[in-house]
Coordinates of C-alpha atoms in Angstrom, one line a residue:
X1 CA 0.2 -0.2 -0.3
X2 CA 1.1 2.7 -0.4
X3 CA 1.4 5.5 1.9
X4 CA -0.9 9.1 1.6
X5 CA 0.4 12.3 0.8
X6 CA 1.0 14.4 3.4
X7 CA 1.0 18.1 2.2
X8 CA 3.3 20.3 4.6
X9 CA 3.1 24.4 4.4
X10 CA 6.6 26.1 5.8
X11 CA 6.4 29.8 6.2
X12 CA 9.7 31.2 7.4
X13 CA 11.3 35.4 6.6
X14 CA 15.2 33.4 5.8
X15 CA 15.6 31.2 3.2
X16 CA 18.5 29.5 4.6
X17 CA 16.0 27.6 6.8
X18 CA 13.2 26.9 3.7
X19 CA 15.7 25.5 2.5
X20 CA 17.1 23.1 4.9
X21 CA 13.5 21.9 5.2
X22 CA 12.7 20.9 1.8
X23 CA 16.3 19.1 1.9
X24 CA 15.1 17.3 5.4
X25 CA 11.1 16.3 4.5
X26 CA 10.9 15.9 0.6
X27 CA 11.3 12.6 0.6
X28 CA 8.8 12.2 3.2
X29 CA 6.3 15.1 2.6
X30 CA 5.2 17.1 -0.2
X31 CA 6.7 20.5 0.8
X32 CA 5.4 24.1 -0.2
X33 CA 7.8 26.7 1.2
X34 CA 6.6 30.5 1.5
X35 CA 9.3 33.1 2.8
X36 CA 6.1 35.4 3.7
X37 CA 2.2 34.7 5.3
X38 CA 1.2 36.1 2.6
X39 CA 2.5 34.3 0.3
X40 CA 1.9 30.8 2.3
X41 CA -2.0 32.2 2.6
X42 CA -2.2 32.9 -1.0
X43 CA -0.6 28.9 -1.0
X44 CA -3.7 28.0 1.2
X45 CA -6.1 29.2 -1.2
X46 CA -5.2 27.1 -3.9
X47 CA -4.1 23.5 -2.3
X48 CA -5.4 21.9 0.2
X49 CA -3.2 22.1 2.9
X50 CA -2.7 19.1 5.6
X51 CA 0.0 21.3 7.8
X52 CA 1.2 24.1 8.1
X53 CA 4.1 25.4 10.1
X54 CA 5.4 29.1 11.0
X55 CA 8.1 31.1 12.2
X56 CA 7.3 32.9 15.6
X57 CA 9.6 36.3 14.6
X58 CA 8.7 37.2 11.3
X59 CA 9.5 40.7 9.8
X60 CA 5.6 42.1 9.1
X61 CA 3.1 39.5 10.6
X62 CA 3.7 37.1 13.4
X63 CA 3.4 33.4 13.4
X64 CA 1.0 33.7 16.1
X65 CA -0.8 36.3 14.8
X66 CA -0.6 34.6 11.1
X67 CA -2.3 31.4 13.0
X68 CA -5.1 33.4 14.5
X69 CA -6.0 35.1 11.2
X70 CA -6.6 31.7 9.3
X71 CA -8.5 30.1 12.0
X72 CA -12.1 30.8 10.1
X73 CA -11.2 31.1 6.7
X74 CA -8.8 27.8 7.0
X75 CA -9.5 25.9 9.9
X76 CA -8.4 22.3 9.4
X77 CA -4.9 22.6 9.2
X78 CA -3.1 21.5 11.6
X79 CA -0.8 24.1 12.9
X80 CA 3.4 23.8 14.7
X81 CA 4.9 26.7 15.4
X82 CA 8.4 27.3 15.2
X83 CA 10.3 29.6 17.3
X84 CA 14.2 30.3 17.7
X85 CA 13.5 32.1 21.3
X86 CA 11.3 31.5 23.7
X87 CA 8.4 34.1 24.6
X88 CA 5.8 32.6 26.8
X89 CA 3.5 35.2 26.6
X90 CA 3.6 34.4 22.6
X91 CA 3.4 31.2 23.4
X92 CA -0.1 31.1 25.4
X93 CA -1.7 33.7 22.4
X94 CA -1.5 30.9 20.2
X95 CA -2.3 28.1 22.5
X96 CA -5.6 30.6 23.2
X97 CA -6.1 32.0 20.1
X98 CA -4.2 30.4 17.0
X99 CA -5.3 26.3 17.9
X100 CA -1.7 25.5 17.6
X101 CA -1.0 21.8 17.9
X102 CA 2.6 22.0 19.0
X103 CA 5.7 24.2 19.6
X104 CA 9.1 23.2 18.1
X105 CA 12.3 25.6 19.2
X106 CA 14.8 26.4 16.9
X107 CA 16.8 24.5 15.4
X108 CA 15.2 22.1 15.0
X109 CA 15.7 18.4 15.7
X110 CA 14.8 16.2 12.2
X111 CA 13.7 13.6 14.0
X112 CA 11.6 15.2 16.6
X113 CA 10.2 17.4 13.9
X114 CA 9.4 14.5 11.7
X115 CA 7.2 12.9 14.0
X116 CA 5.3 16.5 15.1
X117 CA 4.4 16.7 11.5
X118 CA 2.9 12.7 11.2
X119 CA 1.3 13.0 14.8
X120 CA 0.0 16.4 12.8
X121 CA -1.3 15.1 10.2
X122 CA -2.6 11.7 12.4
X123 CA -4.8 14.3 13.8
X124 CA -6.1 16.1 10.6
X125 CA -7.1 12.6 9.6
X126 CA -8.8 12.4 12.9
X127 CA -10.6 15.4 12.5
X128 CA -11.7 14.8 9.2
X129 CA -13.2 11.2 10.0
X130 CA -15.1 12.4 13.0
X131 CA -16.3 15.7 10.9
X132 CA -17.8 13.5 7.7
X133 CA -18.7 11.1 10.6
X134 CA -21.2 13.7 12.4
X135 CA -22.1 14.9 8.9
X136 CA -23.4 11.2 8.2
X137 CA -25.2 11.2 11.4
X138 CA -27.0 14.6 11.0
X139 CA -27.7 13.1 7.3
X140 CA -29.3 9.9 8.9
X141 CA -31.0 12.0 12.0
X142 CA -33.0 14.2 10.0
X143 CA -33.9 11.3 7.1
X144 CA -35.2 9.7 10.8
X145 CA -37.0 13.0 11.9
X146 CA -38.7 13.0 8.2
X147 CA -39.6 9.3 8.5
X148 CA -41.1 9.6 12.0
X149 CA -43.3 12.8 10.8
X150 CA -44.5 11.3 7.8
X151 CA -45.8 8.0 9.6
X152 CA -47.2 10.1 12.3
X153 CA -49.1 11.9 9.5
X154 CA -50.2 8.3 7.9
X155 CA -50.8 6.6 11.3
X156 CA -53.6 10.0 12.4
X157 CA -55.4 10.1 9.2
X158 CA -57.0 6.8 10.4
X159 CA -57.1 7.2 13.7
X160 CA -59.1 10.4 13.4
X161 CA -61.7 8.4 10.9
X162 CA -61.8 6.0 14.2
X163 CA -62.3 8.4 16.6
X164 CA -64.7 10.1 14.3
X165 CA -67.0 6.8 14.1
X166 CA -66.7 6.9 17.9
X167 CA -68.4 10.5 18.1
X168 CA -71.5 9.4 15.5
X169 CA -71.7 5.9 17.7
X170 CA -72.7 7.7 21.1
X171 CA -75.0 10.4 18.9
X172 CA -76.9 7.9 18.0
X173 CA -76.9 5.9 21.5
X174 CA -75.1 3.0 21.0
X175 CA -71.9 3.5 22.9
X176 CA -73.0 1.3 25.6
X177 CA -75.2 -1.3 23.4
X178 CA -72.2 -3.5 23.1
X179 CA -70.6 -4.3 25.9
X180 CA -67.4 -1.9 27.1
X181 CA -66.2 -2.5 23.2
X182 CA -66.3 1.0 22.2
X183 CA -65.1 1.9 25.3
X184 CA -62.3 0.2 25.1
X185 CA -61.2 0.8 21.5
X186 CA -62.0 4.9 22.7
X187 CA -59.5 4.9 25.4
X188 CA -56.9 3.0 23.2
X189 CA -57.7 5.3 20.4
X190 CA -57.3 8.2 22.5
X191 CA -53.8 6.9 24.1
X192 CA -52.9 6.5 20.2
X193 CA -53.3 9.5 19.6
X194 CA -51.5 10.7 22.8
X195 CA -48.6 8.8 21.9
X196 CA -48.6 10.0 18.0
X197 CA -49.1 14.0 19.1
X198 CA -46.2 13.9 21.4
X199 CA -44.2 12.2 18.6
X200 CA -44.8 15.2 16.8
X201 CA -43.9 17.5 19.1
X202 CA -40.5 15.8 20.0
X203 CA -40.1 16.4 15.8
X204 CA -41.0 19.9 15.6
X205 CA -39.3 20.6 18.6
X206 CA -35.7 19.5 17.1
X207 CA -36.1 21.7 14.1
X208 CA -33.7 25.4 14.4
X209 CA -36.0 27.1 13.0
X210 CA -37.0 30.3 15.1
X211 CA -40.9 31.4 15.6
X212 CA -41.1 35.1 16.3
X213 CA -44.6 35.7 16.6
X214 CA -47.6 37.7 18.7
X215 CA -48.4 35.6 22.3
X216 CA -51.7 36.2 23.9
X217 CA -51.2 34.3 27.1
X218 CA -55.1 35.3 27.9
X219 CA -56.1 33.1 24.7
X220 CA -53.8 31.2 24.8
X221 CA -54.1 29.8 28.1
X222 CA -58.0 29.5 28.3
X223 CA -57.5 27.5 24.5
X224 CA -55.2 24.6 26.0
X225 CA -57.4 24.8 29.4
X226 CA -60.5 23.7 26.9
X227 CA -58.7 21.7 25.3
X228 CA -57.3 19.7 28.0
X229 CA -60.8 19.4 30.0
X230 CA -63.0 18.4 27.1
X231 CA -62.6 15.1 28.9
X232 CA -61.8 16.0 32.8
X233 CA -64.1 18.4 34.4
X234 CA -63.6 17.5 37.7
X235 CA -60.5 19.7 37.7
X236 CA -60.6 23.1 39.1
X237 CA -59.2 26.2 37.2
X238 CA -57.4 29.4 39.1
X239 CA -55.5 31.1 36.0
X240 CA -54.4 34.4 36.8
X241 CA -52.6 36.5 33.9
X242 CA -51.1 39.9 34.1
X243 CA -50.3 40.9 30.3
X244 CA -49.4 44.3 30.1
X245 CA -47.0 44.5 27.3
X246 CA -46.4 43.2 24.0
X247 CA -45.0 39.5 24.1
X248 CA -42.9 38.1 21.1
X249 CA -41.3 34.8 21.2
X250 CA -41.7 31.3 19.7
X251 CA -45.6 30.4 19.9
X252 CA -45.3 27.2 18.6
X253 CA -42.6 26.7 21.6
X254 CA -44.8 28.2 24.6
X255 CA -48.0 26.4 23.3
X256 CA -46.0 22.8 23.6
X257 CA -44.9 24.1 26.8
X258 CA -47.9 25.2 28.6
X259 CA -49.5 22.2 27.0
X260 CA -47.5 19.8 28.6
X261 CA -47.5 21.2 32.2
X262 CA -51.2 21.2 31.9
X263 CA -51.4 18.1 30.7
X264 CA -49.7 17.0 33.4
X265 CA -51.4 18.0 36.1
X266 CA -54.6 17.1 35.2
X267 CA -53.1 14.0 34.6
X268 CA -51.2 13.2 37.8
X269 CA -53.9 14.1 40.1
X270 CA -54.7 12.5 43.2
X271 CA -57.7 10.4 42.5
X272 CA -58.5 10.3 46.6
X273 CA -58.6 14.1 46.1
X274 CA -62.1 15.9 46.6
X275 CA -61.0 19.5 45.7
X276 CA -58.4 19.1 42.3
X277 CA -57.2 22.3 41.9
X278 CA -55.0 24.1 39.8
X279 CA -53.1 27.0 39.8
X280 CA -51.8 29.5 36.9
X281 CA -50.1 32.4 37.6
X282 CA -48.7 34.2 34.4
X283 CA -46.8 38.0 34.6
X284 CA -45.8 39.1 31.4
X285 CA -43.7 42.2 31.4
X286 CA -41.3 43.9 28.4
X287 CA -38.5 41.8 29.3
X288 CA -39.8 38.0 29.9
X289 CA -43.1 35.5 30.7
X290 CA -42.8 34.1 33.8
X291 CA -45.1 31.1 34.3
X292 CA -46.0 29.4 37.7
X293 CA -48.3 26.2 37.6
X294 CA -49.1 24.4 40.4
X295 CA -51.3 21.6 41.8
X296 CA -52.3 19.4 44.4
X297 CA -51.4 16.1 42.8
X298 CA -49.5 13.1 43.4
X299 CA -45.9 15.2 43.6
X300 CA -42.7 14.4 42.9
X301 CA -40.4 12.1 44.4
X302 CA -37.6 13.7 45.5
X303 CA -35.2 11.9 43.9
X304 CA -36.8 11.7 40.8
X305 CA -36.8 15.5 40.4
X306 CA -33.5 15.4 38.9
X307 CA -34.5 13.1 36.4
X308 CA -37.9 14.3 35.3
X309 CA -36.5 16.0 32.9
X310 CA -34.8 13.2 31.2
X311 CA -35.6 11.5 28.2
X312 CA -38.2 9.0 28.7
X313 CA -37.8 8.7 32.0
X314 CA -41.0 7.3 34.0
X315 CA -41.4 6.6 37.4
X316 CA -43.2 4.0 38.7
X317 CA -46.4 6.4 39.7
X318 CA -46.3 8.9 36.6
X319 CA -47.2 6.6 33.5
X320 CA -46.3 8.4 29.6
X321 CA -44.3 8.7 26.7
X322 CA -41.7 10.0 29.2
X323 CA -41.1 12.4 26.4
X324 CA -43.2 15.0 27.8
X325 CA -40.6 17.4 30.4
X326 CA -38.0 16.7 28.3
X327 CA -39.7 18.1 25.3
X328 CA -40.6 21.0 27.8
X329 CA -37.1 21.2 28.5
X330 CA -35.6 21.2 25.1
X331 CA -38.3 23.9 23.7
X332 CA -37.1 26.2 26.7
X333 CA -33.4 26.1 26.0
X334 CA -34.0 26.8 22.5
X335 CA -35.5 30.4 23.6
X336 CA -33.1 30.8 26.2
X337 CA -35.7 30.6 28.6
X338 CA -35.8 28.4 32.3
X339 CA -37.5 25.8 33.9
X340 CA -37.3 25.3 38.0
X341 CA -39.7 22.6 40.1
X342 CA -40.5 21.8 43.5
X343 CA -42.8 18.7 44.6
X344 CA -43.7 16.6 47.1
X345 CA -46.0 14.2 47.5
X346 CA -48.2 15.8 50.1
X347 CA -48.5 19.2 48.6
X348 CA -48.3 18.9 45.1
X349 CA -46.1 20.2 42.3
X350 CA -45.5 23.8 41.1
X351 CA -43.5 24.7 38.3
X352 CA -41.6 28.4 37.9
X353 CA -40.7 29.1 33.9
X354 CA -39.3 31.9 32.6
X355 CA -39.5 32.9 28.4
X356 CA -37.3 35.9 27.7
X357 CA -39.6 38.4 25.2
X358 CA -37.8 38.5 21.8
X359 CA -39.4 41.8 20.7

């Protein structure tokens, strides 16, 4: 097997050093040399360089300054700094801002420099392979998300038909005509619809495209309460919303956040509690929206509080997909929002969130 061609660029204003470098390494590497930083940059614009070496002390541009200048335009080549004197500040600056792989003192030792170039190329290859893997994973993930979205839509179409038939059966008074069969079908259909909705929320929440639209918390919260209490008439809602400023934000993600929290507040009520209650308090100003959602439900065990935002986490007392609170946390992260939770099994659970006003 033939060895890969390693393209090395050496920049130094002293011609003797350039000649010595070419003579020492021309058999191992494809060598390019430049007497100035400007000439070195011109070479890099036309040739795919793997390893670039630069002398620190050059008349117009130092090696550190050159490396700084190419960090964004040429991020891939591995950088090695050569210098005939020790300047600790320059070396620290080079490492912090120039992405320096190694520092070699002049006059160099041929074996040391050869090993440094070889190791630098290995690092170049490893980084390139990693970037390729990341690109492949991103592509695969995007294809998987599109597949999930498509399948969820395909599943929802016949499911909506089934739920429509159940409603017709109810309207015609035949719901109880076959024992518990219609009830079982309705329960399974609602559960499947819930899972599909969570899957679609998860898919849409992974999209990075921001949505900046005006949000009316009065209407949004009331619509969500009406939606989630359609099949639950026992839970009482106390709503206190003060919105004295125009609020702009990601309306879809805000709806997802509030929908999940309101749904959980209803779902995890204590069946023995005679006065099931959910309190929603929202204060909106020009800087942020502060949302408190409190219930007197089952509560969350202390040892589970750190895990509830983890993907697919489910406790023995809380049944679901394990995606709801994970989606809430991810949605808030994308809007630079925060969430805190306090809970115990006696008093219920309180979620406090803040969402920056993007207007």
